[in-house]
PDB file of C-alpha atoms and ligand atoms in Angstrom:
ATOM      1  CA  MET I 240      -0.205  -0.198  -0.179  1.00  0.00           C
ATOM      2  CA  THR I 241       1.306   3.580  -0.758  1.00  0.00           C
ATOM      3  CA  LYS I 242       1.911   5.198   2.431  1.00  0.00           C
ATOM      4  CA  ILE I 243       0.252   8.580   2.554  1.00  0.00           C
ATOM      5  CA  ILE I 244       3.137  11.559   3.807  1.00  0.00           C
ATOM      6  CA  GLY I 245       1.197  14.979   5.366  1.00  0.00           C
ATOM      7  CA  LEU I 246       3.293  17.779   4.602  1.00  0.00           C
ATOM      8  CA  THR I 247       1.606  20.935   6.989  1.00  0.00           C
ATOM      9  CA  GLY I 248       3.047  24.143   8.714  1.00  0.00           C
ATOM     10  CA  GLY I 249       1.249  27.361   9.471  1.00  0.00           C
ATOM     11  CA  ILE I 250       1.184  30.143   7.527  1.00  0.00           C
ATOM     12  CA  GLY I 251       4.930  31.109   5.853  1.00  0.00           C
ATOM     13  CA  SER I 252       6.345  28.171   7.402  1.00  0.00           C
ATOM     14  CA  GLY I 253       7.744  27.683   3.874  1.00  0.00           C
ATOM     15  CA  LYS I 254       5.616  23.939   3.553  1.00  0.00           C
ATOM     16  CA  SER I 255       5.025  25.155  -0.426  1.00  0.00           C
ATOM     17  CA  THR I 256       9.115  25.357  -0.618  1.00  0.00           C
ATOM     18  CA  ILE I 257       9.387  22.194   1.001  1.00  0.00           C
ATOM     19  CA  ALA I 258       7.103  20.537  -0.977  1.00  0.00           C
ATOM     20  CA  GLU I 259       8.264  21.636  -4.549  1.00  0.00           C
ATOM     21  CA  TYR I 260      12.052  20.068  -3.150  1.00  0.00           C
ATOM     22  CA  ILE I 261      10.321  17.121  -2.527  1.00  0.00           C
ATOM     23  CA  HIS I 262       8.510  16.870  -5.837  1.00  0.00           C
ATOM     24  CA  SER I 263      11.947  17.747  -7.446  1.00  0.00           C
ATOM     25  CA  LYS I 264      12.999  14.935  -5.900  1.00  0.00           C
ATOM     26  CA  GLY I 265      10.774  12.593  -8.263  1.00  0.00           C
ATOM     27  CA  ILE I 266       8.196  12.131  -5.476  1.00  0.00           C
ATOM     28  CA  PRO I 267       4.576  12.599  -6.648  1.00  0.00           C
ATOM     29  CA  VAL I 268       3.420  15.464  -4.380  1.00  0.00           C
ATOM     30  CA  TYR I 269      -0.495  16.502  -4.011  1.00  0.00           C
ATOM     31  CA  ILE I 270      -0.952  19.960  -3.146  1.00  0.00           C
ATOM     32  CA  ALA I 271      -4.313  19.927  -1.445  1.00  0.00           C
ATOM     33  CA  ASP I 272      -5.030  24.069  -1.846  1.00  0.00           C
ATOM     34  CA  ASP I 273      -4.332  23.988  -5.323  1.00  0.00           C
ATOM     35  CA  GLN I 274      -6.550  21.198  -6.128  1.00  0.00           C
ATOM     36  CA  ALA I 275      -9.138  22.665  -3.938  1.00  0.00           C
ATOM     37  CA  LYS I 276      -8.861  25.920  -5.540  1.00  0.00           C
ATOM     38  CA  LYS I 277      -9.849  23.412  -8.986  1.00  0.00           C
ATOM     39  CA  ILE I 278     -12.587  22.012  -7.612  1.00  0.00           C
ATOM     40  CA  MET I 279     -14.145  24.964  -6.805  1.00  0.00           C
ATOM     41  CA  ASP I 280     -14.393  25.985 -10.577  1.00  0.00           C
ATOM     42  CA  ASP I 281     -16.200  22.581 -11.099  1.00  0.00           C
ATOM     43  CA  PRO I 282     -19.273  23.552 -12.225  1.00  0.00           C
ATOM     44  CA  GLU I 283     -21.447  21.017 -10.048  1.00  0.00           C
ATOM     45  CA  ILE I 284     -19.858  22.939  -7.480  1.00  0.00           C
ATOM     46  CA  VAL I 285     -19.905  26.151  -8.055  1.00  0.00           C
ATOM     47  CA  LYS I 286     -24.160  25.411  -8.210  1.00  0.00           C
ATOM     48  CA  LYS I 287     -24.378  23.924  -5.144  1.00  0.00           C
ATOM     49  CA  VAL I 288     -21.748  26.782  -3.332  1.00  0.00           C
ATOM     50  CA  ARG I 289     -24.169  29.453  -4.862  1.00  0.00           C
ATOM     51  CA  GLU I 290     -27.091  27.364  -3.049  1.00  0.00           C
ATOM     52  CA  ILE I 291     -25.410  28.050   0.288  1.00  0.00           C
ATOM     53  CA  PHE I 292     -25.290  31.928   0.103  1.00  0.00           C
ATOM     54  CA  GLU I 293     -27.784  34.613  -0.016  1.00  0.00           C
ATOM     55  CA  GLU I 294     -25.522  36.923  -1.865  1.00  0.00           C
ATOM     56  CA  ASN I 295     -24.541  36.429  -5.143  1.00  0.00           C
ATOM     57  CA  VAL I 296     -20.780  34.572  -5.406  1.00  0.00           C
ATOM     58  CA  VAL I 297     -20.858  33.801  -8.639  1.00  0.00           C
ATOM     59  CA  GLU I 298     -19.067  35.390 -11.672  1.00  0.00           C
ATOM     60  CA  ASN I 299     -18.680  34.824 -15.221  1.00  0.00           C
ATOM     61  CA  GLU I 300     -19.779  31.117 -13.814  1.00  0.00           C
ATOM     62  CA  LYS I 301     -16.809  31.163 -11.560  1.00  0.00           C
ATOM     63  CA  LEU I 302     -16.868  31.471  -7.744  1.00  0.00           C
ATOM     64  CA  ASN I 303     -15.719  34.797  -6.621  1.00  0.00           C
ATOM     65  CA  ARG I 304     -13.650  33.285  -3.813  1.00  0.00           C
ATOM     66  CA  LYS I 305     -12.407  36.353  -2.086  1.00  0.00           C
ATOM     67  CA  LYS I 306     -15.790  37.204  -1.564  1.00  0.00           C
ATOM     68  CA  ILE I 307     -16.606  33.954   0.193  1.00  0.00           C
ATOM     69  CA  ALA I 308     -13.661  33.967   2.359  1.00  0.00           C
ATOM     70  CA  GLU I 309     -15.133  37.707   3.409  1.00  0.00           C
ATOM     71  CA  LEU I 310     -18.289  35.928   4.133  1.00  0.00           C
ATOM     72  CA  VAL I 311     -17.203  32.736   5.789  1.00  0.00           C
ATOM     73  CA  PHE I 312     -14.610  34.582   8.027  1.00  0.00           C
ATOM     74  CA  SER I 313     -17.764  36.097   9.936  1.00  0.00           C
ATOM     75  CA  SER I 314     -20.059  33.176   9.885  1.00  0.00           C
ATOM     76  CA  PRO I 315     -18.973  29.953  11.561  1.00  0.00           C
ATOM     77  CA  ASN I 316     -22.056  28.277  10.258  1.00  0.00           C
ATOM     78  CA  LEU I 317     -21.750  29.281   6.264  1.00  0.00           C
ATOM     79  CA  LEU I 318     -17.906  28.202   6.709  1.00  0.00           C
ATOM     80  CA  LYS I 319     -18.864  24.429   8.053  1.00  0.00           C
ATOM     81  CA  LYS I 320     -21.753  24.105   5.284  1.00  0.00           C
ATOM     82  CA  LEU I 321     -18.981  25.028   2.459  1.00  0.00           C
ATOM     83  CA  ASN I 322     -16.531  22.465   3.862  1.00  0.00           C
ATOM     84  CA  GLU I 323     -19.282  20.533   3.485  1.00  0.00           C
ATOM     85  CA  ILE I 324     -19.418  20.592   0.191  1.00  0.00           C
ATOM     86  CA  ILE I 325     -15.378  21.455  -0.753  1.00  0.00           C
ATOM     87  CA  HIS I 326     -14.192  18.718   1.609  1.00  0.00           C
ATOM     88  CA  PRO I 327     -15.532  15.608   0.110  1.00  0.00           C
ATOM     89  CA  ALA I 328     -15.108  16.661  -3.303  1.00  0.00           C
ATOM     90  CA  VAL I 329     -11.459  17.284  -2.427  1.00  0.00           C
ATOM     91  CA  ARG I 330     -10.771  13.773  -0.502  1.00  0.00           C
ATOM     92  CA  GLU I 331     -12.366  12.154  -3.829  1.00  0.00           C
ATOM     93  CA  ASN I 332      -9.846  13.600  -5.803  1.00  0.00           C
ATOM     94  CA  PHE I 333      -7.219  13.053  -3.690  1.00  0.00           C
ATOM     95  CA  ASN I 334      -8.102   9.348  -3.806  1.00  0.00           C
ATOM     96  CA  LYS I 335      -8.404   8.802  -7.145  1.00  0.00           C
ATOM     97  CA  TRP I 336      -4.854  11.041  -7.710  1.00  0.00           C
ATOM     98  CA  LEU I 337      -3.573   8.340  -5.206  1.00  0.00           C
ATOM     99  CA  LYS I 338      -4.752   5.812  -7.324  1.00  0.00           C
ATOM    100  CA  ASN I 339      -2.749   7.384 -10.043  1.00  0.00           C
ATOM    101  CA  ASN I 340       0.228   6.788  -8.267  1.00  0.00           C
ATOM    102  CA  GLU I 341      -0.164   3.807  -6.149  1.00  0.00           C
ATOM    103  CA  LYS I 342       2.696   2.227  -7.424  1.00  0.00           C
ATOM    104  CA  SER I 343       4.853   4.811  -5.248  1.00  0.00           C
ATOM    105  CA  ASN I 344       6.188   3.712  -2.038  1.00  0.00           C
ATOM    106  CA  PHE I 345       4.938   6.894  -0.424  1.00  0.00           C
ATOM    107  CA  ILE I 346       3.154   9.979  -1.963  1.00  0.00           C
ATOM    108  CA  VAL I 347       3.522  13.317  -0.264  1.00  0.00           C
ATOM    109  CA  LYS I 348      -0.090  15.464   0.389  1.00  0.00           C
ATOM    110  CA  GLU I 349       0.899  19.174   1.168  1.00  0.00           C
ATOM    111  CA  ALA I 350      -2.118  20.867   3.099  1.00  0.00           C
ATOM    112  CA  ALA I 351      -2.304  24.280   5.200  1.00  0.00           C
ATOM    113  CA  ILE I 352      -5.285  22.808   7.142  1.00  0.00           C
ATOM    114  CA  LEU I 353      -3.981  18.788   7.734  1.00  0.00           C
ATOM    115  CA  PHE I 354      -4.707  18.752  11.285  1.00  0.00           C
ATOM    116  CA  GLU I 355      -7.820  21.574  11.170  1.00  0.00           C
ATOM    117  CA  SER I 356      -9.767  19.666   8.573  1.00  0.00           C
ATOM    118  CA  GLY I 357      -8.977  16.273  10.065  1.00  0.00           C
ATOM    119  CA  SER I 358      -7.148  14.833   7.012  1.00  0.00           C
ATOM    120  CA  TYR I 359      -4.221  14.151   9.199  1.00  0.00           C
ATOM    121  CA  LYS I 360      -5.781  11.039  10.328  1.00  0.00           C
ATOM    122  CA  ASP I 361      -5.661   9.291   6.813  1.00  0.00           C
ATOM    123  CA  CYS I 362      -1.696  10.178   6.938  1.00  0.00           C
ATOM    124  CA  ASP I 363       1.012   7.278   7.731  1.00  0.00           C
ATOM    125  CA  LYS I 364       3.534   9.811   8.845  1.00  0.00           C
ATOM    126  CA  ILE I 365       3.163  13.967   9.103  1.00  0.00           C
ATOM    127  CA  ILE I 366       6.175  16.312   8.173  1.00  0.00           C
ATOM    128  CA  LEU I 367       5.392  19.471  10.399  1.00  0.00           C
ATOM    129  CA  VAL I 368       7.376  22.750   8.754  1.00  0.00           C
ATOM    130  CA  THR I 369       7.784  25.585  11.359  1.00  0.00           C
ATOM    131  CA  ALA I 370       9.048  28.853  11.996  1.00  0.00           C
ATOM    132  CA  PRO I 371       9.324  31.409  14.281  1.00  0.00           C
ATOM    133  CA  GLN I 372       5.619  33.280  13.736  1.00  0.00           C
ATOM    134  CA  ASP I 373       7.565  36.880  13.497  1.00  0.00           C
ATOM    135  CA  ILE I 374       9.740  35.615  10.550  1.00  0.00           C
ATOM    136  CA  ARG I 375       6.443  33.672   9.048  1.00  0.00           C
ATOM    137  CA  ILE I 376       4.735  37.274   9.215  1.00  0.00           C
ATOM    138  CA  GLU I 377       7.519  38.940   7.509  1.00  0.00           C
ATOM    139  CA  ARG I 378       7.741  36.267   4.705  1.00  0.00           C
ATOM    140  CA  VAL I 379       3.809  36.538   4.176  1.00  0.00           C
ATOM    141  CA  MET I 380       3.684  40.248   4.291  1.00  0.00           C
ATOM    142  CA  ASN I 381       6.381  40.362   1.556  1.00  0.00           C
ATOM    143  CA  ARG I 382       5.398  37.284  -0.697  1.00  0.00           C
ATOM    144  CA  ASP I 383       1.497  38.758  -0.700  1.00  0.00           C
ATOM    145  CA  LYS I 384       2.270  42.247  -0.023  1.00  0.00           C
ATOM    146  CA  VAL I 385      -0.192  42.118   3.028  1.00  0.00           C
ATOM    147  CA  SER I 386      -0.236  44.270   6.266  1.00  0.00           C
ATOM    148  CA  ARG I 387       1.267  42.647   9.591  1.00  0.00           C
ATOM    149  CA  GLU I 388      -3.160  42.547  10.737  1.00  0.00           C
ATOM    150  CA  GLN I 389      -3.943  40.931   7.479  1.00  0.00           C
ATOM    151  CA  VAL I 390      -1.100  37.568   8.311  1.00  0.00           C
ATOM    152  CA  LEU I 391      -2.370  37.831  11.989  1.00  0.00           C
ATOM    153  CA  ASP I 392      -5.992  37.763  10.706  1.00  0.00           C
ATOM    154  CA  ARG I 393      -5.182  34.226   8.682  1.00  0.00           C
ATOM    155  CA  MET I 394      -3.064  32.847  11.493  1.00  0.00           C
ATOM    156  CA  LYS I 395      -6.256  32.989  13.890  1.00  0.00           C
ATOM    157  CA  ASN I 396      -7.522  30.098  12.254  1.00  0.00           C
ATOM    158  CA  GLN I 397      -5.026  27.715  12.672  1.00  0.00           C
ATOM    159  CA  TRP I 398      -4.062  25.407  15.493  1.00  0.00           C
ATOM    160  CA  SER I 399      -1.121  26.112  17.064  1.00  0.00           C
ATOM    161  CA  ASP I 400       2.381  24.625  16.223  1.00  0.00           C
ATOM    162  CA  GLU I 401       2.500  22.977  19.541  1.00  0.00           C
ATOM    163  CA  GLN I 402      -0.828  21.557  18.921  1.00  0.00           C
ATOM    164  CA  LYS I 403       0.240  20.338  15.372  1.00  0.00           C
ATOM    165  CA  ALA I 404       3.619  19.227  17.045  1.00  0.00           C
ATOM    166  CA  ALA I 405       2.141  16.313  19.206  1.00  0.00           C
ATOM    167  CA  PHE I 406       0.725  14.783  16.054  1.00  0.00           C
ATOM    168  CA  SER I 407       3.950  14.892  13.932  1.00  0.00           C
ATOM    169  CA  ASP I 408       6.362  12.428  13.044  1.00  0.00           C
ATOM    170  CA  TYR I 409       9.178  14.997  11.594  1.00  0.00           C
ATOM    171  CA  ILE I 410       9.604  18.460  12.875  1.00  0.00           C
ATOM    172  CA  ILE I 411      11.823  20.789  10.461  1.00  0.00           C
ATOM    173  CA  ASP I 412      12.481  24.366  11.565  1.00  0.00           C
ATOM    174  CA  ASN I 413      12.482  26.285   8.361  1.00  0.00           C
ATOM    175  CA  THR I 414      14.556  29.389   9.208  1.00  0.00           C
ATOM    176  CA  ASP I 415      17.746  28.596   7.096  1.00  0.00           C
ATOM    177  CA  LEU I 416      16.576  27.082   3.996  1.00  0.00           C
ATOM    178  CA  SER I 417      19.626  25.061   3.157  1.00  0.00           C
ATOM    179  CA  ILE I 418      19.508  23.192   6.708  1.00  0.00           C
ATOM    180  CA  SER I 419      16.181  22.594   6.083  1.00  0.00           C
ATOM    181  CA  LEU I 420      16.372  20.861   2.492  1.00  0.00           C
ATOM    182  CA  LYS I 421      19.356  18.560   4.153  1.00  0.00           C
ATOM    183  CA  GLU I 422      16.514  17.612   6.978  1.00  0.00           C
ATOM    184  CA  VAL I 423      14.122  17.016   4.236  1.00  0.00           C
ATOM    185  CA  ASP I 424      16.783  14.540   2.416  1.00  0.00           C
ATOM    186  CA  LEU I 425      17.547  12.387   5.888  1.00  0.00           C
ATOM    187  CA  ILE I 426      13.714  11.958   6.475  1.00  0.00           C
ATOM    188  CA  LEU I 427      13.162  10.843   2.619  1.00  0.00           C
ATOM    189  CA  LYS I 428      15.763   8.045   3.378  1.00  0.00           C
ATOM    190  CA  GLU I 429      14.068   7.098   6.477  1.00  0.00           C
ATOM    191  CA  LEU I 430      10.514   6.952   4.330  1.00  0.00           C
ATOM    192  CA  ASN I 431      12.154   5.082   1.118  1.00  0.00           C
ATOM    193  CA  LYS I 432      13.084   2.099   4.179  1.00  0.00           C
ATOM    194  CA  MET I 433       9.447   2.137   5.419  1.00  0.00           C
TER     195      MET I 433
HETATM  196  P1  ATP R 221       1.349  29.434   2.995  1.00  0.00           P
HETATM  197  O1  ATP R 221       0.571  28.620   3.696  1.00  0.00           O
HETATM  198  O2  ATP R 221       0.867  30.875   3.128  1.00  0.00           O
HETATM  199  O3  ATP R 221       0.803  29.127   1.594  1.00  0.00           O
HETATM  200  P2  ATP R 221       3.745  28.375   3.149  1.00  0.00           P
HETATM  201  O4  ATP R 221       4.034  27.563   4.093  1.00  0.00           O
HETATM  202  O5  ATP R 221       3.287  27.663   1.844  1.00  0.00           O
HETATM  203  O6  ATP R 221       2.501  29.341   3.304  1.00  0.00           O
HETATM  204  P3  ATP R 221       5.815  29.542   1.328  1.00  0.00           P
HETATM  205  O7  ATP R 221       4.945  29.732   0.443  1.00  0.00           O
HETATM  206  O8  ATP R 221       6.711  28.080   1.216  1.00  0.00           O
HETATM  207  O9  ATP R 221       5.239  29.013   2.489  1.00  0.00           O
HETATM  208  O10 ATP R 221       7.375  30.242   1.844  1.00  0.00           O
HETATM  209  C1  ATP R 221       6.484  31.566   2.229  1.00  0.00           C
HETATM  210  C2  ATP R 221       7.492  32.612   2.080  1.00  0.00           C
HETATM  211  O11 ATP R 221       8.977  32.269   2.289  1.00  0.00           O
HETATM  212  C3  ATP R 221       8.518  32.443   0.290  1.00  0.00           C
HETATM  213  O12 ATP R 221       8.412  33.433  -0.402  1.00  0.00           O
HETATM  214  C4  ATP R 221       9.201  31.381   0.297  1.00  0.00           C
HETATM  215  O13 ATP R 221       9.679  31.665  -0.829  1.00  0.00           O
HETATM  216  C5  ATP R 221       9.985  32.060   1.121  1.00  0.00           C
HETATM  217  N1  ATP R 221      10.738  31.136   2.203  1.00  0.00           N
HETATM  218  C6  ATP R 221      10.412  29.937   2.194  1.00  0.00           C
HETATM  219  N2  ATP R 221      11.083  29.057   3.138  1.00  0.00           N
HETATM  220  C7  ATP R 221      12.291  30.101   3.573  1.00  0.00           C
HETATM  221  C8  ATP R 221      13.536  30.104   4.499  1.00  0.00           C
HETATM  222  N3  ATP R 221      13.960  28.963   4.843  1.00  0.00           N
HETATM  223  N4  ATP R 221      13.972  31.617   4.350  1.00  0.00           N
HETATM  224  C9  ATP R 221      13.780  32.775   3.790  1.00  0.00           C
HETATM  225  N5  ATP R 221      12.464  32.265   2.616  1.00  0.00           N
HETATM  226  C10 ATP R 221      11.785  31.498   2.647  1.00  0.00           C
END
């Protein structure tokens, strides 16, 4: 059976950077956020999502993700309903992808909300990427051209690193990238022995 290795970390920790590196080593990597965005363009999903909102959230037959993010931010009930549509669709998409990669010893699933969504329970091992909060905030402010407050707002709904660490098998302190990548090499070596 192909093993599922979860890869996660808070906003700005550098998990996408690490995921890219792992992918460059020839390991299949599933990027949950990218797939979720694609799924949200699926006409069936657009129809279902449109029905849960009173406001118009569709533009040119596509969901206006920014507007949806704002609406669910202030309504846990709407967020729950949205997740009830998106999460099963992402799960199905992942299972199909996994089947296509069943020849691999292991695959990596990168997800920002691996813990928050509960999908960590399906992982055989979990890699957590961390970095000091101040550094993460700076990185995201630079990358996304947003304010400190906007980054802090996004961080609010995520589990703390301490909570995540308790369920993780490998923890990468991604302050110095060259050191992180060496750690990744060691982890991959161990995973190859599984
Ligand atoms: P998000 O959850 O917001 O998608 P992420 O955890 O995937 O964030 P990345 O996008 O990989 O994080 O990294 C955030 C920014 O920090 C990027 O611009 C990336 O190039 C940079 N970065 C990643 N790792 C390091 C590092 N060790 N040193 C300096 N910059 C880094």
